[in-house]
Tab-separated table of C-alpha atoms and ligand atoms in Angstrom:
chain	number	residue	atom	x	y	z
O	21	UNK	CA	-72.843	126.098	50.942
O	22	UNK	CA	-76.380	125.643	49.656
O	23	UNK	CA	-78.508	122.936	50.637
O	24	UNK	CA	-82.111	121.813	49.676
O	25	UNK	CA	-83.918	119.354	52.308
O	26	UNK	CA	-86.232	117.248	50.344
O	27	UNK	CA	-88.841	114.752	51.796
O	28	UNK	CA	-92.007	114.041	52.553
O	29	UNK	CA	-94.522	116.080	55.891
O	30	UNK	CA	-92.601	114.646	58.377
O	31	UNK	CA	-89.365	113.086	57.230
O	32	UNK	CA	-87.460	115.442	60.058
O	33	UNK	CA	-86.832	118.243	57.514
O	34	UNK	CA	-87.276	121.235	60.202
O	35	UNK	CA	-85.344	119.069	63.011
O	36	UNK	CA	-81.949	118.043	60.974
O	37	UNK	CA	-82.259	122.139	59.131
O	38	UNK	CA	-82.073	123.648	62.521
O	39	UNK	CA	-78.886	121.689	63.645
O	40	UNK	CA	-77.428	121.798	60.448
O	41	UNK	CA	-77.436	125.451	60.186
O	42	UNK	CA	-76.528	125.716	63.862
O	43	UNK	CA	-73.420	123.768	63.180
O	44	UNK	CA	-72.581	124.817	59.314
O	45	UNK	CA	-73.427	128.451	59.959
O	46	UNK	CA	-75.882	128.076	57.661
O	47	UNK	CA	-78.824	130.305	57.806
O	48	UNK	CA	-82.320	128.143	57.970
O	49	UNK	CA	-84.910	129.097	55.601
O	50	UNK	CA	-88.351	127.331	55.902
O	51	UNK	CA	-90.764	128.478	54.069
O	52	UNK	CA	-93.425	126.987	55.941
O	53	UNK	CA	-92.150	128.875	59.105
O	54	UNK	CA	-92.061	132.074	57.000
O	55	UNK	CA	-95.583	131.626	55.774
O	56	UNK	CA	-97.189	130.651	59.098
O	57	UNK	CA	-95.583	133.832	60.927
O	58	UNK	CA	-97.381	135.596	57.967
O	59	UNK	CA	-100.301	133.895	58.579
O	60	UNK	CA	-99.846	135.215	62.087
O	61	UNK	CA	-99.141	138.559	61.743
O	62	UNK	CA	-101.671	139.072	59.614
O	63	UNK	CA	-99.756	140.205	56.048
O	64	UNK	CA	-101.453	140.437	53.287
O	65	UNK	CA	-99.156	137.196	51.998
O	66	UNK	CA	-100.277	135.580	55.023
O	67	UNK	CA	-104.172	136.113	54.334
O	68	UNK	CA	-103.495	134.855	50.822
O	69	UNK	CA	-101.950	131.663	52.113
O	70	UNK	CA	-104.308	130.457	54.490
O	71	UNK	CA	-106.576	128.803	52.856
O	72	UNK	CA	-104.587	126.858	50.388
O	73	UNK	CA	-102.471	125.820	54.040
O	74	UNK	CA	-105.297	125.026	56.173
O	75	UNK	CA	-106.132	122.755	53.580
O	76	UNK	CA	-103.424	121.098	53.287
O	77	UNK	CA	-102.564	122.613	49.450
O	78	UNK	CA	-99.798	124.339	48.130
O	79	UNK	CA	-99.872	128.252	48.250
O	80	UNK	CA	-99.414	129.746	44.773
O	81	UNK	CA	-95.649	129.354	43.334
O	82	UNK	CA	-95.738	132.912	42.815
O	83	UNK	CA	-96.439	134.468	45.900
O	84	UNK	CA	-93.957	131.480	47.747
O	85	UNK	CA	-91.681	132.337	44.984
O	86	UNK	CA	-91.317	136.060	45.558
O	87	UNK	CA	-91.099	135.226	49.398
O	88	UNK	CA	-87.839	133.099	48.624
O	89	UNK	CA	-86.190	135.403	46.892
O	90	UNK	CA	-86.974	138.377	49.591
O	91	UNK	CA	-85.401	135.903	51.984
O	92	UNK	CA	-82.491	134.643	50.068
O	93	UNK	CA	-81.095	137.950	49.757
O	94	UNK	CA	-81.439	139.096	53.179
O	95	UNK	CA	-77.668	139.099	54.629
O	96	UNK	CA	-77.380	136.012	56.618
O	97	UNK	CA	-78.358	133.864	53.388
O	98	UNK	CA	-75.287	135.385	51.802
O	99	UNK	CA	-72.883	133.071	53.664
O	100	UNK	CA	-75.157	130.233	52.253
O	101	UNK	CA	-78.220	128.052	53.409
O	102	UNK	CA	-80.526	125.327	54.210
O	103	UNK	CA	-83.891	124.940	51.999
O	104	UNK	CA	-86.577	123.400	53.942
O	105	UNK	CA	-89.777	123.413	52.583
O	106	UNK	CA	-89.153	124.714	48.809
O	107	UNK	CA	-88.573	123.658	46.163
O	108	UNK	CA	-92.302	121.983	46.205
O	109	UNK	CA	-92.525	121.175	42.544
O	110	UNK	CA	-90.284	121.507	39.269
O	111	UNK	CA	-91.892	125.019	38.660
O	112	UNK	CA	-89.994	125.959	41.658
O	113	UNK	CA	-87.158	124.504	41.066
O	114	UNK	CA	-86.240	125.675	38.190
O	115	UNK	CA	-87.369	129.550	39.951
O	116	UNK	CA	-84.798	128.899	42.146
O	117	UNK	CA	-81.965	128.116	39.740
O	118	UNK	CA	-82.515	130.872	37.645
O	119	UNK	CA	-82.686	133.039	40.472
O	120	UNK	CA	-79.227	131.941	42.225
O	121	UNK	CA	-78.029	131.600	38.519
O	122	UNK	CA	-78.480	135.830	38.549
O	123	UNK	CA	-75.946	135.440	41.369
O	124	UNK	CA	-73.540	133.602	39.596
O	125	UNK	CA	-73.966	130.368	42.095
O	126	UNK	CA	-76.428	127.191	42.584
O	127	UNK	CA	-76.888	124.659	44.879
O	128	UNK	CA	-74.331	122.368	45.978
O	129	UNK	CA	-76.111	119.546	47.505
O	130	UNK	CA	-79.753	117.780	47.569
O	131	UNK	CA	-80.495	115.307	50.562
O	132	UNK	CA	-83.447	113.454	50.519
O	133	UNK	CA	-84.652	111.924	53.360
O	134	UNK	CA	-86.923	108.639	52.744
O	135	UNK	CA	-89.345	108.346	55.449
O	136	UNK	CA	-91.707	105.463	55.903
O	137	UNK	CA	-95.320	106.328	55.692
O	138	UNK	CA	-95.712	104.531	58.992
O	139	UNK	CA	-92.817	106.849	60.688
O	140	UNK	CA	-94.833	109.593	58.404
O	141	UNK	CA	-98.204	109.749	60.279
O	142	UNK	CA	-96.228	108.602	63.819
O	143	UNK	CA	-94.224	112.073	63.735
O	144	UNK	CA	-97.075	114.764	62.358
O	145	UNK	CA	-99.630	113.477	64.706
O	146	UNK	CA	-97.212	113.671	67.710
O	147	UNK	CA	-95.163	116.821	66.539
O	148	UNK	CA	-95.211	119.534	68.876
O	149	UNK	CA	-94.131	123.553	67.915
O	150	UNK	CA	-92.796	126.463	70.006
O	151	UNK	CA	-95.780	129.257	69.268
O	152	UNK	CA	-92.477	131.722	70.788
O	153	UNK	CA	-89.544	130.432	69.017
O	154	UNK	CA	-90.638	127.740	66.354
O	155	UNK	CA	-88.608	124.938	68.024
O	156	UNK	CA	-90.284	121.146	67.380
O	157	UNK	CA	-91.095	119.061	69.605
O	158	UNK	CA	-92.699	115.391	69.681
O	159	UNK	CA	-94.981	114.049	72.578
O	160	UNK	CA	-93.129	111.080	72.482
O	161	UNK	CA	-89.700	111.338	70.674
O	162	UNK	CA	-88.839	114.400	71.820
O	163	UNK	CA	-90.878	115.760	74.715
O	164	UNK	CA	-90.396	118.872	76.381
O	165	UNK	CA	-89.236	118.476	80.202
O	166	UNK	CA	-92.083	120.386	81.224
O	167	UNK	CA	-95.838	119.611	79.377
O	168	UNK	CA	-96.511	121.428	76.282
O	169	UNK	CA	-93.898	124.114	77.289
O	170	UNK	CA	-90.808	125.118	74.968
O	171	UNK	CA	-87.199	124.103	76.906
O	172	UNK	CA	-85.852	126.361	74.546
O	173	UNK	CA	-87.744	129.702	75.560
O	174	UNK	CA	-90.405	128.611	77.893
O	175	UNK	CA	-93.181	129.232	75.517
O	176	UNK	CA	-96.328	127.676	74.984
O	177	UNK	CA	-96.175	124.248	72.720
O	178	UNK	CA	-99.429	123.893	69.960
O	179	UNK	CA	-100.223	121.272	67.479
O	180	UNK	CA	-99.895	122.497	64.358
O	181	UNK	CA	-103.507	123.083	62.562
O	182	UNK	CA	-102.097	121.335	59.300
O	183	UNK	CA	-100.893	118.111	61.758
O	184	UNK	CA	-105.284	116.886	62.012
O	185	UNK	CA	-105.160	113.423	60.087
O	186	UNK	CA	-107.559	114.553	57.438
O	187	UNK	CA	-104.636	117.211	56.337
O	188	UNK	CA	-101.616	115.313	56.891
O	189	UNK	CA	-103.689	112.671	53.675
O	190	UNK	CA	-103.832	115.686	51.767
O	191	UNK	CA	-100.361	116.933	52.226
O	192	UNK	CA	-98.613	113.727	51.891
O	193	UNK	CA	-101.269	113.188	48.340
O	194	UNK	CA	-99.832	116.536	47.248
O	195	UNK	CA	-96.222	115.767	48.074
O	196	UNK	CA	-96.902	112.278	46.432
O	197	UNK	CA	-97.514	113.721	43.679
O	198	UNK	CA	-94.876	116.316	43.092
O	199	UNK	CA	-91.882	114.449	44.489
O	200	UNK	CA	-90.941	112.068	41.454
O	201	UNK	CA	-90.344	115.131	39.048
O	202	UNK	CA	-88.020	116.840	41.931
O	203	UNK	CA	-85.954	113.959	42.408
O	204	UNK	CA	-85.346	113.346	38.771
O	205	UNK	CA	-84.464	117.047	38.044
O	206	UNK	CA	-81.763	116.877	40.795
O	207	UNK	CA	-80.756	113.513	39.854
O	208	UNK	CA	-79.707	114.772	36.440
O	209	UNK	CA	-78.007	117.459	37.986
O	210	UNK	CA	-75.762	114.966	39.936
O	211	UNK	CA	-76.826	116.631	43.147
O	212	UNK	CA	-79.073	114.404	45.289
O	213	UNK	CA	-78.541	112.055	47.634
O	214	UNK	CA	-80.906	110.080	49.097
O	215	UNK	CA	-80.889	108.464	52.697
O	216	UNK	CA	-83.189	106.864	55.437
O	217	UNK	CA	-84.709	109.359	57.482
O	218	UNK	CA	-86.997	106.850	59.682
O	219	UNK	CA	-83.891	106.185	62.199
O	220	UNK	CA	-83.407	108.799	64.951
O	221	UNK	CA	-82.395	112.467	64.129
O	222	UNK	CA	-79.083	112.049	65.927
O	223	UNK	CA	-78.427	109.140	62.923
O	224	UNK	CA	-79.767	111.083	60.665
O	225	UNK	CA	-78.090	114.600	61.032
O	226	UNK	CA	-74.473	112.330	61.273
O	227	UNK	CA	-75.252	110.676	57.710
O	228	UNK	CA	-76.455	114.787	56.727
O	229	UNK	CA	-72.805	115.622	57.874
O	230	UNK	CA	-70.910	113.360	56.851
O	231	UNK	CA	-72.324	114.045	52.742
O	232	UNK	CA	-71.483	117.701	53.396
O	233	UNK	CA	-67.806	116.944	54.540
O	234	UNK	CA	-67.702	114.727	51.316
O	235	UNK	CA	-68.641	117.738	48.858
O	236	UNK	CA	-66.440	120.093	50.839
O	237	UNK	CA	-63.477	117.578	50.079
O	238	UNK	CA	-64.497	116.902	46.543
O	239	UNK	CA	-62.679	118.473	43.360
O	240	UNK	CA	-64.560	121.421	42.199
O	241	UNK	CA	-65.335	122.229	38.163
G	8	AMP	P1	-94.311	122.983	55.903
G	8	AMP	O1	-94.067	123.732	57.171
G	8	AMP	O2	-93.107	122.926	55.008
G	8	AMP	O3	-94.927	121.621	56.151
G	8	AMP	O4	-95.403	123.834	55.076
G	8	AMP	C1	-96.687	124.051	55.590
G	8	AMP	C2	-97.594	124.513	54.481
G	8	AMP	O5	-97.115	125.763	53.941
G	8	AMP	C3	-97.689	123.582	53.294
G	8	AMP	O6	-98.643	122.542	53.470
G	8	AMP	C4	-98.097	124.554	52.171
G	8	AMP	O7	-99.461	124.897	52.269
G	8	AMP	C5	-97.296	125.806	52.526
G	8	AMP	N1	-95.969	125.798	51.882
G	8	AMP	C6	-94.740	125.723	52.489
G	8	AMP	N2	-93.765	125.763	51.584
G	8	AMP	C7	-94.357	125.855	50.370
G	8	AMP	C8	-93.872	125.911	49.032
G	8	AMP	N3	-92.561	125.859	48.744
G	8	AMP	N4	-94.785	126.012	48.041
G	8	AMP	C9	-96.109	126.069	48.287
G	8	AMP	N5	-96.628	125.992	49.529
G	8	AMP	C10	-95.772	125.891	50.568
């Protein structure tokens, strides 16, 4: 199965993709993740990023573009996955069809999660990442039994550098901006759903579910 994640900075799209994949044996691709552990390592795709991420911008389509498709071919994608983070705009959404179309297959479902702008700036600004293992944390939903260490691998928690309020405007601006064309692309292709992401991720991952269970029982063309 093949899954896009739409939704605004901060609508849970990291949270609900690492369950889901845990429990659909689903590989996880974020391209954020992948770009920041570029960024990191210090690739040449990561220098080329950092700028237009520190700023809060999108990195150039192609360069985020060619990254997918490395990814999506790797082996664990083959058994399908869960998009978080791409498709940004329509120029990358229609990359991505015509690349899966090359492998005879598409995408079987689009979940958007609507998140309050409220809910918005109350999860970046308290959102909390493993530096080790990637895992999110929140200082206040979600925090770690011990302070500003991972439970998951016992490394060191960091707010993100994109999560200062000045960036989180200009992310949310960009996403603004983009999101309307996405959502009617997919809603002509019959493939997105939209729910409310501001409940709890528990809620949120159920309703996630429970649309996937619906596909995987409906009649296929
Ligand atoms: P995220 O972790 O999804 O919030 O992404 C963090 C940053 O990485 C974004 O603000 C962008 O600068 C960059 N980025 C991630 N995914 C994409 C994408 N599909 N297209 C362009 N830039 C991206």
């Amino acid at each position: 199965m093949k899954i896009i994640l739409l939704g605004p900075p901060g609508a849970g799209k990291g949270t609900q993709a690492v369950n889901l994949a845990q429990g659909l044996k689903l590989a996880h691709i974020s391209t954020g993740d992948i770009l920041r552990q570029n960024v990191s390592g210090g690739t040449d795709l990561g220098r080329q990023a950092k700028s237009y991420m520190d700023s809060g911008g999108l990195v150039p389509d192609d360069l985020v573009t060619r990254m997918l498709q490395r990814r999506i071919s790797e082996p664990d994608a083959q058994k399908g996955f869960i998009l978080d983070g791409y498709p940004r705009n329509i120029n990358q959404a229609k990359a991505l069809d015509e690349m899966l179309e090359k492998k005879n297959t598409g995408i079987d479902l689009v979940v958007y999660l609507d998140t309050s702008e409220a809910v918005i700036i109350q999860r970046l600004s308290g959102r909390l990442v493993c530096k080790a293992c990637g895992a999110i944390f929140h200082r206040k939903n979600m925090p770690p039994k011990i302070e500003m260490l991972c439970d998951k691998c016992g490394g060191t928690l960091y707010q993100r550098t994109d999560d200062k309020e000045e960036t989180i405007k200009t992310r949310l601006a960009v996403y603004k901006k983009e999101v309307s064309a996405l959502i009617q692309y997919y809603k002509a292709g019959a493939k997105l759903h939209c729910l409310s992401a501001d409940e709890e991720a528990d809620m949120v991952l159920s309703k996630i579910v429970q649309l996937t269970e619906e596909y995987n029982d409906s009649p296929k063309v």
